[in-house]
CSV table of C-alpha atoms and ligand atoms in Angstrom, one decimal:
chain,number,residue,atom,x,y,z
F,1,UNK,CA,-55.4,-79.5,53.1
F,2,UNK,CA,-54.8,-76.0,52.4
F,3,UNK,CA,-51.6,-73.9,52.0
F,4,UNK,CA,-51.1,-71.8,54.9
F,5,UNK,CA,-50.9,-68.7,52.4
F,6,UNK,CA,-50.0,-65.2,54.4
F,7,UNK,CA,-51.0,-63.2,51.1
F,8,UNK,CA,-49.0,-61.6,48.3
F,9,UNK,CA,-45.4,-62.0,48.6
F,10,UNK,CA,-44.3,-59.9,45.5
F,11,UNK,CA,-45.7,-59.0,41.9
F,12,UNK,CA,-43.3,-58.8,39.2
F,13,UNK,CA,-44.1,-56.9,36.2
F,14,UNK,CA,-42.6,-56.0,32.9
F,15,UNK,CA,-41.5,-52.2,31.8
F,16,UNK,CA,-39.3,-51.1,29.2
F,17,UNK,CA,-37.0,-48.1,30.2
F,18,UNK,CA,-34.8,-48.7,33.1
F,19,UNK,CA,-34.3,-45.0,34.2
F,20,UNK,CA,-38.4,-44.1,33.9
F,21,UNK,CA,-39.0,-47.3,35.7
F,22,UNK,CA,-36.7,-46.2,38.7
F,23,UNK,CA,-37.7,-42.9,38.8
F,24,UNK,CA,-41.4,-43.4,39.2
F,25,UNK,CA,-41.2,-45.8,41.5
F,26,UNK,CA,-38.9,-44.3,43.9
F,27,UNK,CA,-39.4,-40.4,43.4
F,28,UNK,CA,-43.0,-40.5,42.7
F,29,UNK,CA,-44.6,-43.6,44.6
F,30,UNK,CA,-41.8,-43.0,47.7
F,31,UNK,CA,-40.6,-46.6,47.2
F,32,UNK,CA,-37.2,-47.5,48.4
F,33,UNK,CA,-35.0,-49.5,45.7
F,34,UNK,CA,-34.5,-52.4,48.1
F,35,UNK,CA,-32.4,-54.7,45.2
F,36,UNK,CA,-30.4,-54.3,42.1
F,37,UNK,CA,-29.7,-58.0,41.0
F,38,UNK,CA,-30.4,-59.4,37.3
F,39,UNK,CA,-33.0,-61.9,35.6
F,40,UNK,CA,-31.6,-65.4,36.8
F,41,UNK,CA,-33.4,-66.6,33.4
F,42,UNK,CA,-32.0,-63.6,31.5
F,43,UNK,CA,-28.4,-62.3,33.3
F,44,UNK,CA,-28.2,-59.4,30.4
F,45,UNK,CA,-31.3,-57.9,32.0
F,46,UNK,CA,-31.4,-56.4,35.4
F,47,UNK,CA,-34.5,-57.5,38.0
F,48,UNK,CA,-35.2,-54.7,39.9
F,49,UNK,CA,-37.0,-54.4,43.3
F,50,UNK,CA,-38.9,-51.8,44.8
F,51,UNK,CA,-40.8,-51.9,48.8
F,52,UNK,CA,-40.7,-51.1,52.3
F,53,UNK,CA,-37.4,-50.4,54.3
F,54,UNK,CA,-36.8,-54.0,54.9
F,55,UNK,CA,-38.3,-55.3,51.5
F,56,UNK,CA,-40.7,-57.1,53.4
F,57,UNK,CA,-43.1,-59.5,51.7
F,58,UNK,CA,-45.9,-58.1,50.9
F,59,UNK,CA,-44.3,-54.7,49.9
F,60,UNK,CA,-42.5,-55.7,46.7
F,61,UNK,CA,-43.1,-54.8,43.3
F,62,UNK,CA,-40.4,-56.0,41.2
F,63,UNK,CA,-39.9,-55.3,37.4
F,64,UNK,CA,-37.7,-57.1,34.5
F,65,UNK,CA,-36.7,-53.7,32.3
F,66,UNK,CA,-36.1,-54.7,28.5
F,67,UNK,CA,-35.0,-51.7,26.7
F,68,UNK,CA,-37.3,-51.1,23.8
F,69,UNK,CA,-40.0,-53.6,24.5
F,70,UNK,CA,-43.4,-53.3,23.0
F,71,UNK,CA,-46.5,-52.6,25.4
F,72,UNK,CA,-48.4,-55.3,26.3
F,73,UNK,CA,-52.4,-55.4,25.9
F,74,UNK,CA,-53.8,-54.9,29.7
F,75,UNK,CA,-56.9,-58.1,29.6
F,76,UNK,CA,-58.0,-61.2,30.7
F,77,UNK,CA,-55.5,-64.3,31.7
F,78,UNK,CA,-53.3,-61.7,33.5
F,79,UNK,CA,-52.7,-60.0,36.8
F,80,UNK,CA,-54.3,-57.4,35.7
F,81,UNK,CA,-54.7,-54.2,38.3
F,82,UNK,CA,-51.8,-53.9,41.5
F,83,UNK,CA,-53.2,-52.3,44.2
F,84,UNK,CA,-51.1,-50.3,47.0
F,85,UNK,CA,-52.6,-49.4,50.7
F,86,UNK,CA,-52.6,-46.1,51.7
F,87,UNK,CA,-54.3,-44.7,54.9
F,88,UNK,CA,-57.7,-43.6,54.7
F,89,UNK,CA,-57.7,-39.8,53.7
F,90,UNK,CA,-55.0,-39.6,51.7
F,91,UNK,CA,-55.8,-39.7,48.1
F,92,UNK,CA,-56.5,-35.9,47.6
F,93,UNK,CA,-52.4,-35.9,48.5
F,94,UNK,CA,-52.0,-38.3,45.6
F,95,UNK,CA,-54.1,-37.1,42.9
F,96,UNK,CA,-52.4,-33.8,43.2
F,97,UNK,CA,-49.0,-35.5,43.1
F,98,UNK,CA,-49.8,-37.7,40.5
F,99,UNK,CA,-51.0,-34.6,38.4
F,100,UNK,CA,-47.9,-32.6,39.5
F,101,UNK,CA,-45.5,-35.5,37.9
F,102,UNK,CA,-48.2,-35.6,34.9
F,103,UNK,CA,-49.0,-39.6,35.6
F,104,UNK,CA,-52.4,-40.4,33.9
F,105,UNK,CA,-54.8,-41.3,36.5
F,106,UNK,CA,-58.7,-42.0,36.8
F,107,UNK,CA,-61.3,-40.8,38.6
F,108,UNK,CA,-61.4,-41.8,42.3
F,109,UNK,CA,-64.0,-44.7,42.2
F,110,UNK,CA,-65.5,-46.5,45.3
F,111,UNK,CA,-65.3,-50.2,45.9
F,112,UNK,CA,-66.5,-52.0,48.8
F,113,UNK,CA,-65.9,-50.2,51.7
F,114,UNK,CA,-63.1,-48.4,50.1
F,115,UNK,CA,-62.0,-45.4,48.0
F,116,UNK,CA,-59.6,-46.3,44.9
F,117,UNK,CA,-57.4,-44.0,42.7
F,118,UNK,CA,-56.7,-45.7,39.7
F,119,UNK,CA,-53.5,-44.3,37.7
F,120,UNK,CA,-50.8,-45.7,35.3
F,121,UNK,CA,-46.9,-46.0,35.4
F,122,UNK,CA,-44.6,-44.9,32.4
F,123,UNK,CA,-45.3,-48.0,30.6
F,124,UNK,CA,-49.1,-48.2,31.0
F,125,UNK,CA,-48.8,-50.6,34.3
F,126,UNK,CA,-52.1,-50.4,35.7
F,127,UNK,CA,-52.1,-49.7,39.3
F,128,UNK,CA,-54.6,-48.7,41.7
F,129,UNK,CA,-54.0,-46.5,45.7
F,130,UNK,CA,-56.8,-47.8,48.0
F,131,UNK,CA,-57.4,-45.5,51.1
F,132,UNK,CA,-58.4,-48.3,53.0
F,133,UNK,CA,-60.3,-47.9,56.7
F,134,UNK,CA,-58.9,-51.0,57.7
F,135,UNK,CA,-56.1,-50.9,60.0
F,136,UNK,CA,-52.8,-51.4,58.4
F,137,UNK,CA,-50.1,-51.1,60.5
F,138,UNK,CA,-47.3,-51.8,57.9
F,139,UNK,CA,-44.6,-48.8,58.3
F,140,UNK,CA,-43.9,-47.2,54.9
F,141,UNK,CA,-40.5,-47.1,53.5
F,142,UNK,CA,-39.0,-43.2,54.8
F,143,UNK,CA,-39.1,-40.9,51.7
F,144,UNK,CA,-38.1,-37.7,51.2
F,145,UNK,CA,-40.7,-37.5,48.8
F,146,UNK,CA,-43.8,-38.8,50.5
F,147,UNK,CA,-44.6,-38.0,54.1
F,148,UNK,CA,-45.4,-40.8,55.9
F,149,UNK,CA,-49.2,-39.7,56.5
F,150,UNK,CA,-49.8,-40.3,53.0
F,151,UNK,CA,-46.8,-43.2,52.3
F,152,UNK,CA,-48.0,-46.4,50.6
F,153,UNK,CA,-47.8,-49.2,53.4
F,154,UNK,CA,-47.6,-52.1,50.9
F,155,UNK,CA,-49.9,-54.0,48.3
F,156,UNK,CA,-53.7,-54.3,49.3
F,157,UNK,CA,-53.9,-56.8,46.5
F,158,UNK,CA,-54.3,-57.8,43.3
F,159,UNK,CA,-57.2,-58.1,40.5
F,160,UNK,CA,-56.8,-60.9,38.3
F,161,UNK,CA,-59.0,-60.3,35.1
F,162,UNK,CA,-60.8,-63.7,34.1
F,163,UNK,CA,-63.1,-64.8,31.3
F,164,UNK,CA,-64.3,-67.3,33.7
F,165,UNK,CA,-63.8,-67.4,37.7
F,166,UNK,CA,-64.9,-70.7,38.9
F,167,UNK,CA,-61.7,-73.0,37.8
F,168,UNK,CA,-59.3,-70.2,39.7
F,169,UNK,CA,-61.6,-69.3,42.7
F,170,UNK,CA,-61.7,-73.1,43.0
F,171,UNK,CA,-57.6,-73.5,43.3
F,172,UNK,CA,-57.9,-70.1,46.0
F,173,UNK,CA,-60.6,-71.8,48.1
F,174,UNK,CA,-59.7,-75.3,48.0
F,175,UNK,CA,-55.8,-75.5,47.7
F,176,UNK,CA,-54.5,-72.0,48.7
F,177,UNK,CA,-56.1,-70.7,51.8
F,178,UNK,CA,-58.3,-68.6,50.5
F,179,UNK,CA,-62.0,-67.6,51.3
F,180,UNK,CA,-64.5,-65.4,49.6
F,181,UNK,CA,-64.9,-62.0,51.4
F,182,UNK,CA,-67.3,-60.0,49.0
F,183,UNK,CA,-68.7,-59.7,45.8
F,184,UNK,CA,-70.1,-57.0,43.7
F,185,UNK,CA,-71.0,-57.2,40.1
F,186,UNK,CA,-68.2,-58.7,38.0
F,187,UNK,CA,-65.7,-58.5,41.3
F,188,UNK,CA,-65.5,-61.1,43.8
F,189,UNK,CA,-62.7,-60.6,46.5
F,190,UNK,CA,-61.1,-63.3,48.5
F,191,UNK,CA,-58.7,-63.2,51.4
F,192,UNK,CA,-55.9,-65.3,52.9
F,193,UNK,CA,-54.9,-64.2,56.2
F,194,UNK,CA,-56.6,-61.0,55.9
F,195,UNK,CA,-56.2,-57.6,55.8
F,196,UNK,CA,-54.6,-55.4,53.3
F,197,UNK,CA,-51.6,-57.3,51.7
F,198,UNK,CA,-53.8,-60.4,51.2
F,199,UNK,CA,-56.9,-59.6,48.9
F,200,UNK,CA,-57.2,-61.0,45.6
F,201,UNK,CA,-59.8,-60.0,43.3
F,202,UNK,CA,-61.1,-61.5,40.7
F,203,UNK,CA,-63.0,-59.6,37.9
F,204,UNK,CA,-64.9,-60.9,35.3
F,205,UNK,CA,-65.6,-58.0,33.2
F,206,UNK,CA,-66.8,-59.0,29.5
F,207,UNK,CA,-65.9,-55.7,28.1
F,208,UNK,CA,-61.7,-56.7,29.1
F,209,UNK,CA,-59.9,-58.0,25.7
F,210,UNK,CA,-57.7,-61.1,25.9
F,211,UNK,CA,-54.7,-60.0,27.5
F,212,UNK,CA,-50.9,-59.9,25.7
F,213,UNK,CA,-47.7,-59.9,27.6
F,214,UNK,CA,-45.5,-56.6,26.6
F,215,UNK,CA,-44.2,-53.7,28.8
F,216,UNK,CA,-46.7,-52.3,31.3
F,217,UNK,CA,-47.8,-56.0,32.0
F,218,UNK,CA,-47.9,-58.0,35.1
F,219,UNK,CA,-45.6,-61.3,35.0
F,220,UNK,CA,-46.6,-63.4,37.5
F,221,UNK,CA,-47.7,-62.9,41.2
F,222,UNK,CA,-46.2,-64.8,44.1
F,223,UNK,CA,-48.0,-65.7,47.2
F,224,UNK,CA,-46.2,-66.3,50.3
F,225,UNK,CA,-45.9,-69.0,52.5
F,226,UNK,CA,-43.1,-68.8,56.1
F,227,UNK,CA,-40.7,-71.7,55.2
F,228,UNK,CA,-39.3,-74.4,52.8
F,229,UNK,CA,-41.7,-77.0,54.7
F,230,UNK,CA,-44.8,-75.1,54.2
F,231,UNK,CA,-43.6,-74.7,50.6
F,232,UNK,CA,-43.2,-78.2,50.0
F,233,UNK,CA,-46.3,-79.3,51.6
F,234,UNK,CA,-48.3,-76.3,49.0
F,235,UNK,CA,-46.6,-78.1,46.5
F,236,UNK,CA,-48.0,-81.3,47.3
F,237,UNK,CA,-51.6,-79.6,47.3
F,238,UNK,CA,-51.5,-78.0,43.8
F,239,UNK,CA,-49.8,-80.9,42.2
F,240,UNK,CA,-52.3,-83.4,43.9
F,241,UNK,CA,-55.3,-81.6,42.0
F,242,UNK,CA,-53.2,-81.8,38.9
F,243,UNK,CA,-51.9,-78.6,38.7
F,244,UNK,CA,-48.1,-78.6,36.5
F,245,UNK,CA,-46.0,-77.2,39.2
F,246,UNK,CA,-42.7,-76.7,39.2
F,247,UNK,CA,-39.7,-77.7,41.3
F,248,UNK,CA,-38.7,-75.8,44.0
F,249,UNK,CA,-36.0,-73.1,42.4
F,250,UNK,CA,-33.8,-71.2,44.6
F,251,UNK,CA,-33.9,-67.5,44.2
F,252,UNK,CA,-31.6,-66.5,46.9
F,253,UNK,CA,-33.7,-64.2,48.6
F,254,UNK,CA,-36.6,-66.8,48.5
F,255,UNK,CA,-37.3,-70.0,47.2
F,256,UNK,CA,-39.9,-70.6,44.3
F,257,UNK,CA,-42.6,-72.6,42.9
F,258,UNK,CA,-44.3,-71.7,39.7
F,259,UNK,CA,-47.6,-73.0,38.2
F,260,UNK,CA,-49.8,-71.3,36.2
F,261,UNK,CA,-53.5,-71.4,37.1
F,262,UNK,CA,-56.6,-72.4,35.2
F,263,UNK,CA,-57.3,-68.8,34.3
F,264,UNK,CA,-53.7,-68.3,32.5
F,265,UNK,CA,-52.1,-66.1,35.6
F,266,UNK,CA,-48.6,-67.3,36.8
F,267,UNK,CA,-48.9,-67.9,40.1
F,268,UNK,CA,-45.7,-68.4,42.2
F,269,UNK,CA,-45.1,-69.7,46.0
F,270,UNK,CA,-42.2,-67.8,47.7
F,271,UNK,CA,-41.0,-68.2,51.0
F,272,UNK,CA,-40.6,-65.3,53.7
F,273,UNK,CA,-37.0,-66.6,54.3
F,274,UNK,CA,-33.9,-66.0,54.2
F,275,UNK,CA,-34.9,-62.3,52.5
F,276,UNK,CA,-33.2,-59.5,51.3
F,277,UNK,CA,-30.9,-58.7,53.4
F,278,UNK,CA,-29.0,-62.0,52.9
F,279,UNK,CA,-25.9,-60.4,50.7
F,280,UNK,CA,-26.2,-56.9,51.7
F,281,UNK,CA,-27.1,-55.0,54.9
F,282,UNK,CA,-30.7,-53.6,55.0
F,283,UNK,CA,-28.7,-50.2,55.6
F,284,UNK,CA,-27.5,-50.1,51.8
F,285,UNK,CA,-30.0,-52.3,50.1
F,286,UNK,CA,-30.6,-51.8,46.5
F,287,UNK,CA,-26.8,-49.7,46.2
F,288,UNK,CA,-24.5,-52.6,44.8
F,289,UNK,CA,-25.4,-55.0,42.0
F,290,UNK,CA,-26.7,-58.3,43.5
F,291,UNK,CA,-26.0,-61.5,41.9
F,292,UNK,CA,-26.9,-65.1,42.5
F,293,UNK,CA,-23.8,-67.2,43.8
F,294,UNK,CA,-24.0,-69.0,40.6
F,295,UNK,CA,-23.4,-65.7,38.8
F,296,UNK,CA,-20.8,-64.2,40.7
F,297,UNK,CA,-17.9,-65.7,38.9
F,298,UNK,CA,-19.3,-63.4,36.0
F,299,UNK,CA,-19.8,-60.2,37.9
F,300,UNK,CA,-17.4,-57.8,35.3
F,301,UNK,CA,-19.1,-59.0,32.4
F,302,UNK,CA,-22.6,-59.1,33.6
F,303,UNK,CA,-21.7,-55.6,35.1
F,304,UNK,CA,-20.5,-54.0,31.6
F,305,UNK,CA,-23.4,-55.2,29.5
F,306,UNK,CA,-26.0,-53.9,31.7
F,307,UNK,CA,-27.3,-50.1,31.6
F,308,UNK,CA,-25.4,-47.9,33.9
F,309,UNK,CA,-27.9,-46.9,37.1
F,310,UNK,CA,-26.7,-43.7,38.9
A,401,ZN,ZN1,-41.2,-63.8,41.5
């Protein structure tokens, strides 16, 4: 039995300075700041969410910002690159924009049928803009900074760097509903529901070092299931093949299970329901500090301990 996987739900990364993080993702990339919350396992730290207007699964990049945290080392055992889908022909706009904001980028490269612009955020997190000729009907977040013709549609996919892809590929294809769709050199592409937002590339580049966690690295990658029942079924499938899967944890905006895939990357499976509008209206998402119900009684002290965000 396979998981009814609909692709990527969210990707969570680690940053240092909270203000530079917000400025980069909202003003430079034009994403919407959809949720200001706290790390439920460390409520003295923010958990920030960026995405499309409604915070739809498949568009959400989240951060744990730890001030002054040392940079990590991108490499194997990590979700190594996070790719956004942008319209075909938009890369010249983005190259100019990234240069204007003094963002470090690499030359555009061809990957399968698409053009890819790799670049790095303020903490060195490896990002990519993939100008795809595939249809991507997801509406972008309205942005004063980035016109809709060029704007990010959501994730294209993620690249996992591995020393050996075999065991990871077997989990993806046998237990997570993924299939191999393309292969080129050290890179193999897998897709779930299909199309941008669902791709996972497995990269076995022998020149990559072992990854170390820290600022500018991905903490985990979450895959989508529609509801609680699908999540429980997915948990059963993964546990049956011997993976150590966490119990279901209520994250307020979704429910989550976690497990480390054999290549070392932390995977999560998250439900599409109930979503980010459960505790504030879509129109004002991200404006107020959102706390899960069990932390609400401690709002005053939590707010006092967090850095101020304007
Ligand atoms: Zn997560």
